[in-house]
PDB file of N, CA and C in Angstrom:
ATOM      1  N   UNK A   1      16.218   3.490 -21.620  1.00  0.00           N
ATOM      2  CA  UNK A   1      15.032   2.670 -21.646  1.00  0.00           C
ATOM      3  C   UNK A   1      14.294   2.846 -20.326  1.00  0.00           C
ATOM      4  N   UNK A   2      12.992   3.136 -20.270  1.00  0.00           N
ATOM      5  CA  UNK A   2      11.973   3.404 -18.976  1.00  0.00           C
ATOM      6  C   UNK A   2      11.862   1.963 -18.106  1.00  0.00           C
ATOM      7  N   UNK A   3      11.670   2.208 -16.928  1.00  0.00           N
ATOM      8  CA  UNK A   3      11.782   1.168 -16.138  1.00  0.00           C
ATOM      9  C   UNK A   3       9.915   0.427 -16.733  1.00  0.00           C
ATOM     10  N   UNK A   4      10.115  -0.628 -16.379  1.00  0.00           N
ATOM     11  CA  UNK A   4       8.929  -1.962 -16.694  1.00  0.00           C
ATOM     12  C   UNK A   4       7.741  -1.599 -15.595  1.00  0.00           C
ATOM     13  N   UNK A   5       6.931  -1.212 -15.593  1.00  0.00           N
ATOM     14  CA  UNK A   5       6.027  -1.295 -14.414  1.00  0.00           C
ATOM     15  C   UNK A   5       5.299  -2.952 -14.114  1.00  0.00           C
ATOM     16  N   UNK A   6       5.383  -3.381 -13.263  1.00  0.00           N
ATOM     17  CA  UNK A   6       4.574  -4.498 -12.629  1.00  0.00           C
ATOM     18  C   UNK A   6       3.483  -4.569 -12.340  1.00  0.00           C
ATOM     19  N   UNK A   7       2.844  -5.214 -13.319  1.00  0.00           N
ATOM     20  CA  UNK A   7       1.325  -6.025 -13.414  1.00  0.00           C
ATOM     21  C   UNK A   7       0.753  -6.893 -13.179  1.00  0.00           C
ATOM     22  N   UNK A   8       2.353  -7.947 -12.109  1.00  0.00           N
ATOM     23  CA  UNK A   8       2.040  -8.872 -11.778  1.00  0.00           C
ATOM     24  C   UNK A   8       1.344  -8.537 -10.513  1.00  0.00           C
ATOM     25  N   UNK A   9       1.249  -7.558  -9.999  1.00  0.00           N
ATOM     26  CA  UNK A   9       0.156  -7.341  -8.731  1.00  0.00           C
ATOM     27  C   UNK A   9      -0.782  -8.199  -8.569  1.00  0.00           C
ATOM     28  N   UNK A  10      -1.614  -8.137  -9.508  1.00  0.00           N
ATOM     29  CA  UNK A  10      -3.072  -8.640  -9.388  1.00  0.00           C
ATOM     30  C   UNK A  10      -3.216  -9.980  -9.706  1.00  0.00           C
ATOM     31  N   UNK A  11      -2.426 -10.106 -10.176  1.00  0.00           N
ATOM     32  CA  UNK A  11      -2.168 -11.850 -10.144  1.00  0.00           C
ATOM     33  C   UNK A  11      -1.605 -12.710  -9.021  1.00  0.00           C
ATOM     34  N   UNK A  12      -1.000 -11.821  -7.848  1.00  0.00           N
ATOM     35  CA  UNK A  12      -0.042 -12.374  -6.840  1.00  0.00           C
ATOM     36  C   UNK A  12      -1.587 -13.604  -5.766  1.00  0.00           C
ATOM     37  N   UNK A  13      -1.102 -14.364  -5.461  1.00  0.00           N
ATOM     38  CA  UNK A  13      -1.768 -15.212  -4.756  1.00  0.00           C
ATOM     39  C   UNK A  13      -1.164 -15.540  -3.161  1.00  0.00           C
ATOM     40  N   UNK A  14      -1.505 -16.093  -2.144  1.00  0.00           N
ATOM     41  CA  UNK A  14      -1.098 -16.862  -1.634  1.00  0.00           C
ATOM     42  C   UNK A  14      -0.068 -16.257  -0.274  1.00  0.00           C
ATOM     43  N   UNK A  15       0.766 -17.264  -1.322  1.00  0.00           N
ATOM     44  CA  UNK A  15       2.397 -16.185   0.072  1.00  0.00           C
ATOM     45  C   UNK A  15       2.801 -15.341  -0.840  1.00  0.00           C
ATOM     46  N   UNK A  16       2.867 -15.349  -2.204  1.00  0.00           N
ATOM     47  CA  UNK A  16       3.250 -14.667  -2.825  1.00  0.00           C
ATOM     48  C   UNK A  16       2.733 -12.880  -2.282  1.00  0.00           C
ATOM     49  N   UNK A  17       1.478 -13.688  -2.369  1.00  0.00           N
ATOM     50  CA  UNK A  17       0.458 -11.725  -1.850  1.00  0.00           C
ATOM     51  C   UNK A  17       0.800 -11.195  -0.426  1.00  0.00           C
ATOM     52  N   UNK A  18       1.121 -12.037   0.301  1.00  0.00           N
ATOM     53  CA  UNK A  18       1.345 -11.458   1.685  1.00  0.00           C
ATOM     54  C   UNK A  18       2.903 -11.214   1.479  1.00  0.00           C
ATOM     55  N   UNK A  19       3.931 -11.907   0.564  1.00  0.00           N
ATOM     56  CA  UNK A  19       5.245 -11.585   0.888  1.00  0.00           C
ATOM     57  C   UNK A  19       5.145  -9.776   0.349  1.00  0.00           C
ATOM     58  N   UNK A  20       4.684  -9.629  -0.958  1.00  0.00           N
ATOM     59  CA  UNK A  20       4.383  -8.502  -1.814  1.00  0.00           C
ATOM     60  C   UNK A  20       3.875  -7.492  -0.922  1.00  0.00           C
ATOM     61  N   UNK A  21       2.654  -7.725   0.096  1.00  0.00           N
ATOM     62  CA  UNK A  21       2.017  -6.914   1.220  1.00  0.00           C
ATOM     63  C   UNK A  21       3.246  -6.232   2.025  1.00  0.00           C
ATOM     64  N   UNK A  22       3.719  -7.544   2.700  1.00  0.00           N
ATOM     65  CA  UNK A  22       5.247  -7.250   3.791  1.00  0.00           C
ATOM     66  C   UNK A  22       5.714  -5.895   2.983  1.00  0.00           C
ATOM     67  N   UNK A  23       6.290  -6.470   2.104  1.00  0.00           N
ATOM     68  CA  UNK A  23       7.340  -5.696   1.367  1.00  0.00           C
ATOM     69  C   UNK A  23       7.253  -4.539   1.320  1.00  0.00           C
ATOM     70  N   UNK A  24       5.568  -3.832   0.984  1.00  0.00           N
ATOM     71  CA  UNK A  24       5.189  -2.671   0.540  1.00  0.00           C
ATOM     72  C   UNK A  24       4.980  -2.161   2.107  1.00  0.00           C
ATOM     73  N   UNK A  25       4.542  -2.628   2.857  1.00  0.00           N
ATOM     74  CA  UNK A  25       4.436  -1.757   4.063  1.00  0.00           C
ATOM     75  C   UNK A  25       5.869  -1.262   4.684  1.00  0.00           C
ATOM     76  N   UNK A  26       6.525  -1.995   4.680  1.00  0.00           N
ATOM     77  CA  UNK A  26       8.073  -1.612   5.051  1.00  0.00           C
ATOM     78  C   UNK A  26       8.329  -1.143   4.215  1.00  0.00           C
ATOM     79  N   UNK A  27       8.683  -0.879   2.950  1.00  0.00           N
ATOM     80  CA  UNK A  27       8.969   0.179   2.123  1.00  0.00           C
ATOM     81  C   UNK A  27       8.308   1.207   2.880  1.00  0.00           C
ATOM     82  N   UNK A  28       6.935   1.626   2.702  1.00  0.00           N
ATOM     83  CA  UNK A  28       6.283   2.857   3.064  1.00  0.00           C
ATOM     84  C   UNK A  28       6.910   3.225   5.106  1.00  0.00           C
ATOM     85  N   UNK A  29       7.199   2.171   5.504  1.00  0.00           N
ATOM     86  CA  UNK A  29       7.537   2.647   6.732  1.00  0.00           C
ATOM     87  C   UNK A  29       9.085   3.376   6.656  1.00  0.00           C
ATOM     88  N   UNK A  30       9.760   2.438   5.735  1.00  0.00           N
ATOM     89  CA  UNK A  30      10.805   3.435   5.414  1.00  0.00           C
ATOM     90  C   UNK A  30      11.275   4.784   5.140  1.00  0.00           C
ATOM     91  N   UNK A  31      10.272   4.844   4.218  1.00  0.00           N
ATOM     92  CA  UNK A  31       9.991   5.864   3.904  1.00  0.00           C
ATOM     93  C   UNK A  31       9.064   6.879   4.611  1.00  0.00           C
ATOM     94  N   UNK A  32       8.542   6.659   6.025  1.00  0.00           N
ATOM     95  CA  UNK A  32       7.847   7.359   6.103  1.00  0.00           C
ATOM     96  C   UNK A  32       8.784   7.518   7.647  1.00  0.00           C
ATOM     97  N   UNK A  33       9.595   7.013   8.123  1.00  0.00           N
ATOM     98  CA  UNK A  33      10.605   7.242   8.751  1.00  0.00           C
ATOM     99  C   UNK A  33      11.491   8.119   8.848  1.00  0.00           C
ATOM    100  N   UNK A  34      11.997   8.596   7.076  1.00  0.00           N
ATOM    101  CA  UNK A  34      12.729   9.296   6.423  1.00  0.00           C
ATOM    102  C   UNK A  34      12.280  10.435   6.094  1.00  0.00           C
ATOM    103  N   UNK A  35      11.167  10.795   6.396  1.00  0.00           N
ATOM    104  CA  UNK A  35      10.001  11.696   6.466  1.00  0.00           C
ATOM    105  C   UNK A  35      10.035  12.464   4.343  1.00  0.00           C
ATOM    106  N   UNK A  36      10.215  11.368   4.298  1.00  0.00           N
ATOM    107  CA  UNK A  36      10.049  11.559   2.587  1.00  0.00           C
ATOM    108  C   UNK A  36       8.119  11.133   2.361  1.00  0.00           C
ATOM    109  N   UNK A  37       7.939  12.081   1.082  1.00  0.00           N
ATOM    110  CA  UNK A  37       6.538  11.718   1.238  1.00  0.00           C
ATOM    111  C   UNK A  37       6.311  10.939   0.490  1.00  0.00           C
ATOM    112  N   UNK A  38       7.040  10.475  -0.436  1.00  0.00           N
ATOM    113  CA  UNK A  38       6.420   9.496  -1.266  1.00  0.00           C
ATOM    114  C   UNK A  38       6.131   8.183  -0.265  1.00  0.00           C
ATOM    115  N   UNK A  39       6.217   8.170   0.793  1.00  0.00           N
ATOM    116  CA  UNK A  39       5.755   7.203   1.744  1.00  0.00           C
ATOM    117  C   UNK A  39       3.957   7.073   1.222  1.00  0.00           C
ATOM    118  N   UNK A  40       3.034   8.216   1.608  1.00  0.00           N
ATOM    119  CA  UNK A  40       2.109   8.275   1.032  1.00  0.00           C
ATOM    120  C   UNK A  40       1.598   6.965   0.081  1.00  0.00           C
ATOM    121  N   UNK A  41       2.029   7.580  -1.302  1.00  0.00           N
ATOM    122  CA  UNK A  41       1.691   6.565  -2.370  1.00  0.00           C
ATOM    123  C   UNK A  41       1.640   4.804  -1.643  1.00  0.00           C
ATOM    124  N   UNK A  42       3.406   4.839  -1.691  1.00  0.00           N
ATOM    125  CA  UNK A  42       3.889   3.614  -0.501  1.00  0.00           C
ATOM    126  C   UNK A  42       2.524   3.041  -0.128  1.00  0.00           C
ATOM    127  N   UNK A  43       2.430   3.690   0.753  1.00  0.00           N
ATOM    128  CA  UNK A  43       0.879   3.450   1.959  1.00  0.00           C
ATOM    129  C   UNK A  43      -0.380   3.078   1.321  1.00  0.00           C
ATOM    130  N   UNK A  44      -0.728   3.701   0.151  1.00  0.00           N
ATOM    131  CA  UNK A  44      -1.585   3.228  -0.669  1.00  0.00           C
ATOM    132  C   UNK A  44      -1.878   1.887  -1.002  1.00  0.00           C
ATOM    133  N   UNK A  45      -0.423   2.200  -1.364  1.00  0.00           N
ATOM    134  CA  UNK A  45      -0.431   0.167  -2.555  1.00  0.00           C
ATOM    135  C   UNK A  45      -0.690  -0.509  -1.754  1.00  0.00           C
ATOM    136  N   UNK A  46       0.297  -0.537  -0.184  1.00  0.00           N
ATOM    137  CA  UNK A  46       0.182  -1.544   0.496  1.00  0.00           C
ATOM    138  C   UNK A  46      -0.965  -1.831   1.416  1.00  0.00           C
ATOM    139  N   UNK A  47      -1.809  -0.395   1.049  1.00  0.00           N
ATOM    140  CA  UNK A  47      -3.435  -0.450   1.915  1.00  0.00           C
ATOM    141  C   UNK A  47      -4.304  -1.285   0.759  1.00  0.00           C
ATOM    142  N   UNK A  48      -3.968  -1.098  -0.756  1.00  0.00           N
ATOM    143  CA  UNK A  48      -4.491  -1.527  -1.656  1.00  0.00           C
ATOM    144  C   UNK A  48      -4.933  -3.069  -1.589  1.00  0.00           C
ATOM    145  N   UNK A  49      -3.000  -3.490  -1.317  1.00  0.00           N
ATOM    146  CA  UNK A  49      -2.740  -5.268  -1.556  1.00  0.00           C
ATOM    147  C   UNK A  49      -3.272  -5.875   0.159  1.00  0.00           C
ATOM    148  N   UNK A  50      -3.345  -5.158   0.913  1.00  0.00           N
ATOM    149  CA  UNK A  50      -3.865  -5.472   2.617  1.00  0.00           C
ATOM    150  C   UNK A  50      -5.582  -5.888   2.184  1.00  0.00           C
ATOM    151  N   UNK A  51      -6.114  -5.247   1.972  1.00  0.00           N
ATOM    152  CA  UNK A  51      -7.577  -5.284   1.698  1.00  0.00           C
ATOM    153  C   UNK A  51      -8.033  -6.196   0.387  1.00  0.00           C
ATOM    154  N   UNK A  52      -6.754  -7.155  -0.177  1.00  0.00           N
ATOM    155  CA  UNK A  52      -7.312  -8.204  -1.104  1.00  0.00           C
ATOM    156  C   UNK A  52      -6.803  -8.977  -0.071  1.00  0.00           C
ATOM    157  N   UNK A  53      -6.317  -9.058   0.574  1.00  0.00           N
ATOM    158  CA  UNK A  53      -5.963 -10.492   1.463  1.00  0.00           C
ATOM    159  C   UNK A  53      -7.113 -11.072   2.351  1.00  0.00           C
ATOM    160  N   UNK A  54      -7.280 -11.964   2.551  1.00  0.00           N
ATOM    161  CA  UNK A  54      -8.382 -12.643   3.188  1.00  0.00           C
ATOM    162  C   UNK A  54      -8.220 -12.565   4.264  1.00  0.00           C
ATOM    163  N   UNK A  55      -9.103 -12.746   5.531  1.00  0.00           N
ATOM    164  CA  UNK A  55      -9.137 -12.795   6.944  1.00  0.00           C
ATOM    165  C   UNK A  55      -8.071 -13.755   7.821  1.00  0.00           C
ATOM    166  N   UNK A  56      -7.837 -14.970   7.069  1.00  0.00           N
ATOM    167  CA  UNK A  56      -6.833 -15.605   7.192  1.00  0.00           C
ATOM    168  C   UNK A  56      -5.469 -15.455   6.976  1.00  0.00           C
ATOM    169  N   UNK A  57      -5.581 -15.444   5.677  1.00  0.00           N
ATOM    170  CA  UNK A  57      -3.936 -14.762   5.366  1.00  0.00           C
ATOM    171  C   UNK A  57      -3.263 -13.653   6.024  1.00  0.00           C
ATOM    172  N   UNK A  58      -4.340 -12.633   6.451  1.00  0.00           N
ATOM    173  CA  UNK A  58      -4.182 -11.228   7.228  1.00  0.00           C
ATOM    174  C   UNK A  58      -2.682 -11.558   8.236  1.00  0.00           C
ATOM    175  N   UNK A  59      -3.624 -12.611   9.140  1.00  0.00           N
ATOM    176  CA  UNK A  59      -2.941 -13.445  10.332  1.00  0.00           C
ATOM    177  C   UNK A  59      -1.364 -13.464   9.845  1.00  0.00           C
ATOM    178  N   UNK A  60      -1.187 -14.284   8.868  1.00  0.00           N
ATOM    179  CA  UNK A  60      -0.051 -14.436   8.100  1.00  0.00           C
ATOM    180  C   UNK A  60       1.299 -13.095   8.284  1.00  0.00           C
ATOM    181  N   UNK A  61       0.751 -11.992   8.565  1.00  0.00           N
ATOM    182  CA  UNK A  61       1.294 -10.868   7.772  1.00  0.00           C
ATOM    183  C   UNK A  61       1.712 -10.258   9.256  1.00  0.00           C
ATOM    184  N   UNK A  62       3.096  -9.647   9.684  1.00  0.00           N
ATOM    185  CA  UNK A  62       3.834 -10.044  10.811  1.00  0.00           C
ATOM    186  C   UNK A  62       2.757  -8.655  11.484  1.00  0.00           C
ATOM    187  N   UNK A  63       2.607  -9.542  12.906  1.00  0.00           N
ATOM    188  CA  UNK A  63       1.714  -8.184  13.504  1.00  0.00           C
ATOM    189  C   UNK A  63       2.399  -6.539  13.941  1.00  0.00           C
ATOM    190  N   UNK A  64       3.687  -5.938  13.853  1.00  0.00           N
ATOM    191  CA  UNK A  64       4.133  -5.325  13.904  1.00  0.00           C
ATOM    192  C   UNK A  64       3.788  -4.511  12.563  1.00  0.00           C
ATOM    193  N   UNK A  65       3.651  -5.218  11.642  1.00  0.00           N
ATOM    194  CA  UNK A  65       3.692  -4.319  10.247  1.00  0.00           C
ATOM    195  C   UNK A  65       1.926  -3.916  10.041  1.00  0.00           C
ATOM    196  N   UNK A  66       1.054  -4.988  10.748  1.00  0.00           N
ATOM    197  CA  UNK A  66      -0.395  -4.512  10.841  1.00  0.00           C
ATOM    198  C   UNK A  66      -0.615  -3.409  11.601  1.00  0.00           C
ATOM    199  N   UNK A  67       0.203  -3.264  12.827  1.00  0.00           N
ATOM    200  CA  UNK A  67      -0.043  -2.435  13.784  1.00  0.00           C
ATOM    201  C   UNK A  67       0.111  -1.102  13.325  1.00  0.00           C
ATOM    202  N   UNK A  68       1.342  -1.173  12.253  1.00  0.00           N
ATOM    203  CA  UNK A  68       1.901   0.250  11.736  1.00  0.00           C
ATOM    204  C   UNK A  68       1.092   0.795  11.055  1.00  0.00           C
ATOM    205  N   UNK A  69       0.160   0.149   9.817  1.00  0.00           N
ATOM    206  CA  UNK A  69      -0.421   0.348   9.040  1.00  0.00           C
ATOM    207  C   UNK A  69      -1.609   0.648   9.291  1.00  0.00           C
ATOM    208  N   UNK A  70      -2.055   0.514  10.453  1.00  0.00           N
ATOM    209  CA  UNK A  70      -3.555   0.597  10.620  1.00  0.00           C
ATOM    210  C   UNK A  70      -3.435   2.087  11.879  1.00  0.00           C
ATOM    211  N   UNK A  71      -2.484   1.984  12.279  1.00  0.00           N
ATOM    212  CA  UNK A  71      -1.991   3.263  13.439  1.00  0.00           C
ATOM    213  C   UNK A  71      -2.026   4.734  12.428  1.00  0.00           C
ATOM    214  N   UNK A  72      -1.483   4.527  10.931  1.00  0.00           N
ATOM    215  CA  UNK A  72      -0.846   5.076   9.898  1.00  0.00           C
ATOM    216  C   UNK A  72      -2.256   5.654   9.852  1.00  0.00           C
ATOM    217  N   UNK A  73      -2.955   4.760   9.246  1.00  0.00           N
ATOM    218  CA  UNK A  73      -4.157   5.121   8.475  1.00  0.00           C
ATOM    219  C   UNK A  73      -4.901   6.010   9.364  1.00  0.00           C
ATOM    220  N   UNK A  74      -5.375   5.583  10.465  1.00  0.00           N
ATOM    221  CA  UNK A  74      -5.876   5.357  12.008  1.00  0.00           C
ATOM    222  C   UNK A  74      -5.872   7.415  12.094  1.00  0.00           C
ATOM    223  N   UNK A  75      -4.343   7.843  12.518  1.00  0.00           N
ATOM    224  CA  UNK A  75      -4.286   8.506  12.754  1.00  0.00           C
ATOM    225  C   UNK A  75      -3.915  10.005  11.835  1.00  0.00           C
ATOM    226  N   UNK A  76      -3.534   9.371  10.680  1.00  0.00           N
ATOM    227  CA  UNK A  76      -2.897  10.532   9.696  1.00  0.00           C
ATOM    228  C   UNK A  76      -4.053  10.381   8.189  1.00  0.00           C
ATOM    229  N   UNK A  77      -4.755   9.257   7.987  1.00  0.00           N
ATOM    230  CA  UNK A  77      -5.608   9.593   7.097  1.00  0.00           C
ATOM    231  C   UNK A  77      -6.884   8.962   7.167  1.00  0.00           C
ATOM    232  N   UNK A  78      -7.723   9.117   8.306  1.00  0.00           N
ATOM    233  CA  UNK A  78      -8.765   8.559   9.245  1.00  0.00           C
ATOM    234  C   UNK A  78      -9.609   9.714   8.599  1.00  0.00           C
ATOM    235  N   UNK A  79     -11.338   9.290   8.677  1.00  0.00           N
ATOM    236  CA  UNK A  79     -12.047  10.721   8.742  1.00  0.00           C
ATOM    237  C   UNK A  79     -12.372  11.560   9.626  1.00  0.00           C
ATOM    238  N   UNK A  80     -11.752  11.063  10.402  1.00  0.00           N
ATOM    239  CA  UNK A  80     -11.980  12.610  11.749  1.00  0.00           C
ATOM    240  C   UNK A  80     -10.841  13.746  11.303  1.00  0.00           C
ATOM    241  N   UNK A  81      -9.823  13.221  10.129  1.00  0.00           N
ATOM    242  CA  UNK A  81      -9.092  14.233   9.982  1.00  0.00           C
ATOM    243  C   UNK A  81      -9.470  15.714   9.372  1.00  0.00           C
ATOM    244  N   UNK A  82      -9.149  16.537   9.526  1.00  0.00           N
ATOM    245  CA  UNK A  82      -9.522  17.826   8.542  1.00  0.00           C
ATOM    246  C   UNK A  82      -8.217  17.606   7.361  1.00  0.00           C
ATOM    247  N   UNK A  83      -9.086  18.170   6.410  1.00  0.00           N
ATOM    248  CA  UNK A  83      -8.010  17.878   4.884  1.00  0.00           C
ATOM    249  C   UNK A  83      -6.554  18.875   5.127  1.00  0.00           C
ATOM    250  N   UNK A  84      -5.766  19.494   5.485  1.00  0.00           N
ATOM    251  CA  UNK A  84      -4.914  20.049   4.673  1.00  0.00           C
ATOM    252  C   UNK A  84      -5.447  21.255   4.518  1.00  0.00           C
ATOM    253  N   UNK A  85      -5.484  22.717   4.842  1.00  0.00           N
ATOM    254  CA  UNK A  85      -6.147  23.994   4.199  1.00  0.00           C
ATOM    255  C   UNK A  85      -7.187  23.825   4.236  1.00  0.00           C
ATOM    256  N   UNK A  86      -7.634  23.510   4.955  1.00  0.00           N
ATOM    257  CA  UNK A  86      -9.556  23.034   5.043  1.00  0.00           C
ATOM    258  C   UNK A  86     -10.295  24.460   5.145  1.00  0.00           C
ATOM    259  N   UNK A  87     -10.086  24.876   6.908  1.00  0.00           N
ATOM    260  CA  UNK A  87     -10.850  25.832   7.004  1.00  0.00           C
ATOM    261  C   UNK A  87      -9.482  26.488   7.886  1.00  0.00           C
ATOM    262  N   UNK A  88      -9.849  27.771   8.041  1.00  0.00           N
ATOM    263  CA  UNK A  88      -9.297  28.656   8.762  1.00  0.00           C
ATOM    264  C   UNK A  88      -9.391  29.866   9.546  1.00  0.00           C
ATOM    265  N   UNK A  89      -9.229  30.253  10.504  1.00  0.00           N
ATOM    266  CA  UNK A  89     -10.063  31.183  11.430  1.00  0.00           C
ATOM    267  C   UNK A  89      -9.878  32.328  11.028  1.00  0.00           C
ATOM    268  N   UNK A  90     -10.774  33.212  11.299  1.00  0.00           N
ATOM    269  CA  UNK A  90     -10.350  34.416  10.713  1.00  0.00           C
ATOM    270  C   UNK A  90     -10.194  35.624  11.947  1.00  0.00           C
TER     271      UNK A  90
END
């Protein structure tokens, strides 16, 4: 039997949304520790569920795990980056 995917995402409120936030950023730090890439995705969701949280709640959300996430983004998928095989000298 296939695992259940969770839809309760978008319904999460409150502490519920910031515990769900926590969760996903440390996952992705885990994983991105482990230099596994599905960290990536990881990073997504939890950039996803970061950017429904309100200015307040933000606060809420332990500043170590903001710092990571925004360093993450900041430096590895920022637009000053070049894509991957972009260009190359000849």
């Amino acid at each position: 039997m296939p695992a259940k995917k969770r839809d309760h995402e978008n319904a999460l409120t409150g502490a519920e949304l910031i515990k769900e936030t926590c969760r996903r950023i440390r996952r992705a730090r885990t994983l991105w520790d482990a230099h596994n890439n599905r960290a990536r995705g990881e990073r997504e969701k939890a950039m996803a569920l970061y950017n429904t949280v309100s200015q307040a709640e933000r606060e809420k959300v332990l500043q170590v795990l903001r710092v990571w996430l925004r360093y993450r983004s900041e430096k590895y998928f920022g637009d000053d980056r070049t894509r991957p095989g972009g260009r190359k000298s000849s």
